[in-house]
Amino acid sequence: MRLFHILLLPLCLLFAQVGPGAGLLLVEVPKSPEHMCIKKRGHCYFNPCPTFLTHDGYCYRGKAKCCYWEDRGR
């Protein structure tokens, strides 16, 4: 029984290693509109955007607006 455990340990360690390029799978996953809005440093508002924010896209299947601060002069 001890021999089985000794042989099983290297096998488990071999398959537990994360191979190079494993993170590339996450890049191809489409991002939700809410994630893209937050990435642009915006917020999702169910009411109209405040006057000092710019409307750019929709969140929550079109029920909310993505509003963000427009940088002028940068």
CSV table of N, CA and C in Angstrom, one decimal:
chain,number,residue,atom,x,y,z
A,1,MET,N,0.8,-1.2,0.0
A,1,MET,CA,0.0,0.0,0.0
A,1,MET,C,0.9,1.3,0.0
A,2,ARG,N,2.0,1.2,0.7
A,2,ARG,CA,2.8,2.3,0.8
A,2,ARG,C,3.5,2.6,-0.6
A,3,LEU,N,3.8,1.5,-1.3
A,3,LEU,CA,4.4,1.7,-2.6
A,3,LEU,C,3.4,2.4,-3.6
A,4,PHE,N,2.1,2.0,-3.4
A,4,PHE,CA,1.1,2.7,-4.3
A,4,PHE,C,1.1,4.2,-4.0
A,5,HIS,N,1.2,4.6,-2.8
A,5,HIS,CA,1.2,6.0,-2.5
A,5,HIS,C,2.4,6.7,-3.0
A,6,ILE,N,3.5,6.0,-2.9
A,6,ILE,CA,4.8,6.6,-3.4
A,6,ILE,C,4.8,6.8,-4.9
A,7,LEU,N,4.2,5.9,-5.6
A,7,LEU,CA,4.0,6.0,-7.0
A,7,LEU,C,3.0,7.0,-7.5
A,8,LEU,N,2.0,7.1,-6.7
A,8,LEU,CA,0.9,8.0,-7.0
A,8,LEU,C,1.2,9.5,-6.8
A,9,LEU,N,2.1,9.8,-5.8
A,9,LEU,CA,2.4,11.1,-5.5
A,9,LEU,C,3.1,11.8,-6.7
A,10,PRO,N,4.1,11.3,-7.4
A,10,PRO,CA,4.7,12.0,-8.5
A,10,PRO,C,3.7,12.2,-9.7
A,11,LEU,N,2.8,11.2,-9.8
A,11,LEU,CA,1.8,11.3,-10.9
A,11,LEU,C,0.9,12.5,-10.6
A,12,CYS,N,0.5,12.6,-9.4
A,12,CYS,CA,-0.4,13.8,-9.0
A,12,CYS,C,0.3,15.1,-9.2
A,13,LEU,N,1.6,15.2,-8.7
A,13,LEU,CA,2.3,16.4,-8.9
A,13,LEU,C,2.6,16.7,-10.3
A,14,LEU,N,2.7,15.7,-11.2
A,14,LEU,CA,2.9,16.0,-12.6
A,14,LEU,C,1.7,16.6,-13.2
A,15,PHE,N,0.5,16.1,-12.9
A,15,PHE,CA,-0.7,16.7,-13.5
A,15,PHE,C,-1.2,17.9,-12.8
A,16,ALA,N,-0.7,18.3,-11.6
A,16,ALA,CA,-1.1,19.4,-10.9
A,16,ALA,C,-0.5,20.7,-11.4
A,17,GLN,N,0.6,20.6,-12.2
A,17,GLN,CA,1.3,21.7,-12.7
A,17,GLN,C,0.5,22.4,-13.8
A,18,VAL,N,0.5,23.7,-13.8
A,18,VAL,CA,-0.2,24.5,-14.8
A,18,VAL,C,0.7,24.7,-15.9
A,19,GLY,N,0.3,24.3,-17.1
A,19,GLY,CA,1.2,24.5,-18.3
A,19,GLY,C,1.3,25.9,-18.8
A,20,PRO,N,2.3,26.2,-19.5
A,20,PRO,CA,2.4,27.5,-20.1
A,20,PRO,C,1.3,27.8,-21.1
A,21,GLY,N,0.7,29.0,-21.1
A,21,GLY,CA,-0.3,29.3,-22.0
A,21,GLY,C,-1.7,29.0,-21.5
A,22,ALA,N,-1.8,28.5,-20.3
A,22,ALA,CA,-3.1,28.2,-19.7
A,22,ALA,C,-4.0,29.4,-19.5
A,23,GLY,N,-3.4,30.5,-19.3
A,23,GLY,CA,-4.1,31.8,-19.1
A,23,GLY,C,-4.6,32.4,-20.4
A,24,LEU,N,-4.2,31.8,-21.6
A,24,LEU,CA,-4.7,32.3,-22.8
A,24,LEU,C,-6.1,32.0,-23.1
A,25,LEU,N,-6.6,31.0,-22.4
A,25,LEU,CA,-8.0,30.6,-22.5
A,25,LEU,C,-8.9,31.6,-22.0
A,26,LEU,N,-8.5,32.4,-21.0
A,26,LEU,CA,-9.3,33.4,-20.4
A,26,LEU,C,-9.5,34.6,-21.3
A,27,VAL,N,-8.5,34.9,-22.2
A,27,VAL,CA,-8.6,36.0,-23.0
A,27,VAL,C,-9.7,35.9,-24.1
A,28,GLU,N,-10.0,34.7,-24.5
A,28,GLU,CA,-10.9,34.5,-25.6
A,28,GLU,C,-12.4,34.5,-25.1
A,29,VAL,N,-12.6,34.6,-23.8
A,29,VAL,CA,-14.0,34.6,-23.3
A,29,VAL,C,-14.5,36.0,-23.5
A,30,PRO,N,-15.7,36.1,-24.1
A,30,PRO,CA,-16.3,37.4,-24.3
A,30,PRO,C,-16.7,38.0,-23.0
A,31,LYS,N,-16.4,39.3,-22.9
A,31,LYS,CA,-16.7,40.0,-21.6
A,31,LYS,C,-18.1,40.6,-21.7
A,32,SER,N,-18.8,40.6,-20.5
A,32,SER,CA,-20.1,41.2,-20.4
A,32,SER,C,-20.1,42.7,-20.6
A,33,PRO,N,-21.2,43.3,-21.0
A,33,PRO,CA,-21.3,44.7,-21.1
A,33,PRO,C,-21.0,45.4,-19.8
A,34,GLU,N,-21.4,44.8,-18.7
A,34,GLU,CA,-21.1,45.4,-17.4
A,34,GLU,C,-19.6,45.4,-17.1
A,35,HIS,N,-18.9,44.4,-17.5
A,35,HIS,CA,-17.5,44.3,-17.3
A,35,HIS,C,-16.8,45.4,-18.1
A,36,MET,N,-17.2,45.5,-19.4
A,36,MET,CA,-16.6,46.5,-20.2
A,36,MET,C,-16.9,47.9,-19.8
A,37,CYS,N,-18.0,48.2,-19.2
A,37,CYS,CA,-18.4,49.5,-18.7
A,37,CYS,C,-17.5,49.8,-17.5
A,38,ILE,N,-17.3,48.9,-16.6
A,38,ILE,CA,-16.4,49.1,-15.4
A,38,ILE,C,-15.0,49.2,-15.8
A,39,LYS,N,-14.6,48.5,-16.9
A,39,LYS,CA,-13.2,48.6,-17.4
A,39,LYS,C,-12.9,50.0,-17.9
A,40,LYS,N,-14.0,50.7,-18.5
A,40,LYS,CA,-13.8,52.1,-18.9
A,40,LYS,C,-14.0,53.1,-17.8
A,41,ARG,N,-14.0,52.6,-16.6
A,41,ARG,CA,-14.2,53.4,-15.3
A,41,ARG,C,-15.6,54.0,-15.3
A,42,GLY,N,-16.6,53.3,-15.8
A,42,GLY,CA,-17.9,53.8,-15.9
A,42,GLY,C,-18.8,53.1,-14.8
A,43,HIS,N,-20.1,53.5,-14.8
A,43,HIS,CA,-21.0,52.9,-13.9
A,43,HIS,C,-22.3,52.7,-14.7
A,44,CYS,N,-23.1,51.7,-14.3
A,44,CYS,CA,-24.3,51.4,-14.9
A,44,CYS,C,-25.5,52.1,-14.1
A,45,TYR,N,-26.2,52.9,-14.8
A,45,TYR,CA,-27.3,53.6,-14.2
A,45,TYR,C,-28.6,53.2,-14.8
A,46,PHE,N,-29.6,52.9,-14.0
A,46,PHE,CA,-31.0,52.6,-14.5
A,46,PHE,C,-31.7,53.9,-14.9
A,47,ASN,N,-31.4,55.0,-14.3
A,47,ASN,CA,-31.9,56.3,-14.6
A,47,ASN,C,-31.0,57.0,-15.7
A,48,PRO,N,-31.5,58.1,-16.3
A,48,PRO,CA,-30.6,58.8,-17.2
A,48,PRO,C,-29.3,59.2,-16.6
A,49,CYS,N,-28.2,59.3,-17.4
A,49,CYS,CA,-26.9,59.6,-16.9
A,49,CYS,C,-27.0,61.0,-16.3
A,50,PRO,N,-26.2,61.3,-15.2
A,50,PRO,CA,-26.1,62.6,-14.7
A,50,PRO,C,-25.5,63.5,-15.7
A,51,THR,N,-25.7,64.8,-15.5
A,51,THR,CA,-25.3,65.8,-16.6
A,51,THR,C,-23.8,65.8,-16.8
A,52,PHE,N,-23.0,65.5,-15.8
A,52,PHE,CA,-21.5,65.5,-15.9
A,52,PHE,C,-20.9,64.2,-16.4
A,53,LEU,N,-21.8,63.2,-16.7
A,53,LEU,CA,-21.3,61.9,-17.2
A,53,LEU,C,-21.7,61.7,-18.7
A,54,THR,N,-21.0,61.0,-19.4
A,54,THR,CA,-21.3,60.7,-20.8
A,54,THR,C,-21.9,59.3,-21.0
A,55,HIS,N,-22.9,59.2,-21.8
A,55,HIS,CA,-23.5,57.9,-22.0
A,55,HIS,C,-22.8,57.1,-23.1
A,56,ASP,N,-22.4,55.9,-22.8
A,56,ASP,CA,-21.7,55.1,-23.8
A,56,ASP,C,-22.0,53.6,-23.6
A,57,GLY,N,-23.0,53.1,-24.3
A,57,GLY,CA,-23.4,51.7,-24.2
A,57,GLY,C,-24.5,51.4,-23.2
A,58,TYR,N,-24.8,50.2,-23.1
A,58,TYR,CA,-25.8,49.7,-22.2
A,58,TYR,C,-25.3,48.6,-21.3
A,59,CYS,N,-26.0,48.4,-20.2
A,59,CYS,CA,-25.7,47.3,-19.2
A,59,CYS,C,-27.0,46.6,-19.0
A,60,TYR,N,-26.9,45.4,-18.4
A,60,TYR,CA,-28.0,44.6,-17.9
A,60,TYR,C,-29.1,44.4,-19.0
A,61,ARG,N,-28.6,43.9,-20.2
A,61,ARG,CA,-29.4,43.6,-21.3
A,61,ARG,C,-30.2,44.8,-21.8
A,62,GLY,N,-29.6,46.0,-21.8
A,62,GLY,CA,-30.3,47.2,-22.3
A,62,GLY,C,-31.1,47.9,-21.3
A,63,LYS,N,-31.2,47.4,-20.1
A,63,LYS,CA,-32.1,48.1,-19.1
A,63,LYS,C,-31.4,49.3,-18.4
A,64,ALA,N,-30.1,49.3,-18.4
A,64,ALA,CA,-29.3,50.4,-17.8
A,64,ALA,C,-28.3,51.0,-18.8
A,65,LYS,N,-27.9,52.2,-18.5
A,65,LYS,CA,-27.0,52.9,-19.4
A,65,LYS,C,-25.6,52.9,-18.7
A,66,CYS,N,-24.6,52.8,-19.5
A,66,CYS,CA,-23.2,52.9,-19.0
A,66,CYS,C,-22.8,54.3,-19.1
A,67,CYS,N,-22.5,54.9,-18.0
A,67,CYS,CA,-22.1,56.3,-18.0
A,67,CYS,C,-20.7,56.5,-17.4
A,68,TYR,N,-19.9,57.3,-18.0
A,68,TYR,CA,-18.6,57.5,-17.5
A,68,TYR,C,-18.1,58.9,-17.7
A,69,TRP,N,-17.1,59.3,-16.9
A,69,TRP,CA,-16.6,60.6,-16.9
A,69,TRP,C,-15.7,60.8,-18.1
A,70,GLU,N,-16.0,61.7,-19.0
A,70,GLU,CA,-15.3,62.0,-20.2
A,70,GLU,C,-14.1,62.9,-19.9
A,71,ASP,N,-12.9,62.4,-20.1
A,71,ASP,CA,-11.7,63.2,-19.9
A,71,ASP,C,-11.5,64.1,-21.0
A,72,ARG,N,-11.5,65.4,-20.7
A,72,ARG,CA,-11.3,66.4,-21.7
A,72,ARG,C,-9.9,67.0,-21.5
A,73,GLY,N,-9.2,67.1,-22.6
A,73,GLY,CA,-7.8,67.7,-22.6
A,73,GLY,C,-6.7,66.8,-22.2
A,74,ARG,N,-7.0,65.5,-22.1
A,74,ARG,CA,-6.0,64.5,-21.8
A,74,ARG,C,-5.6,63.7,-23.0
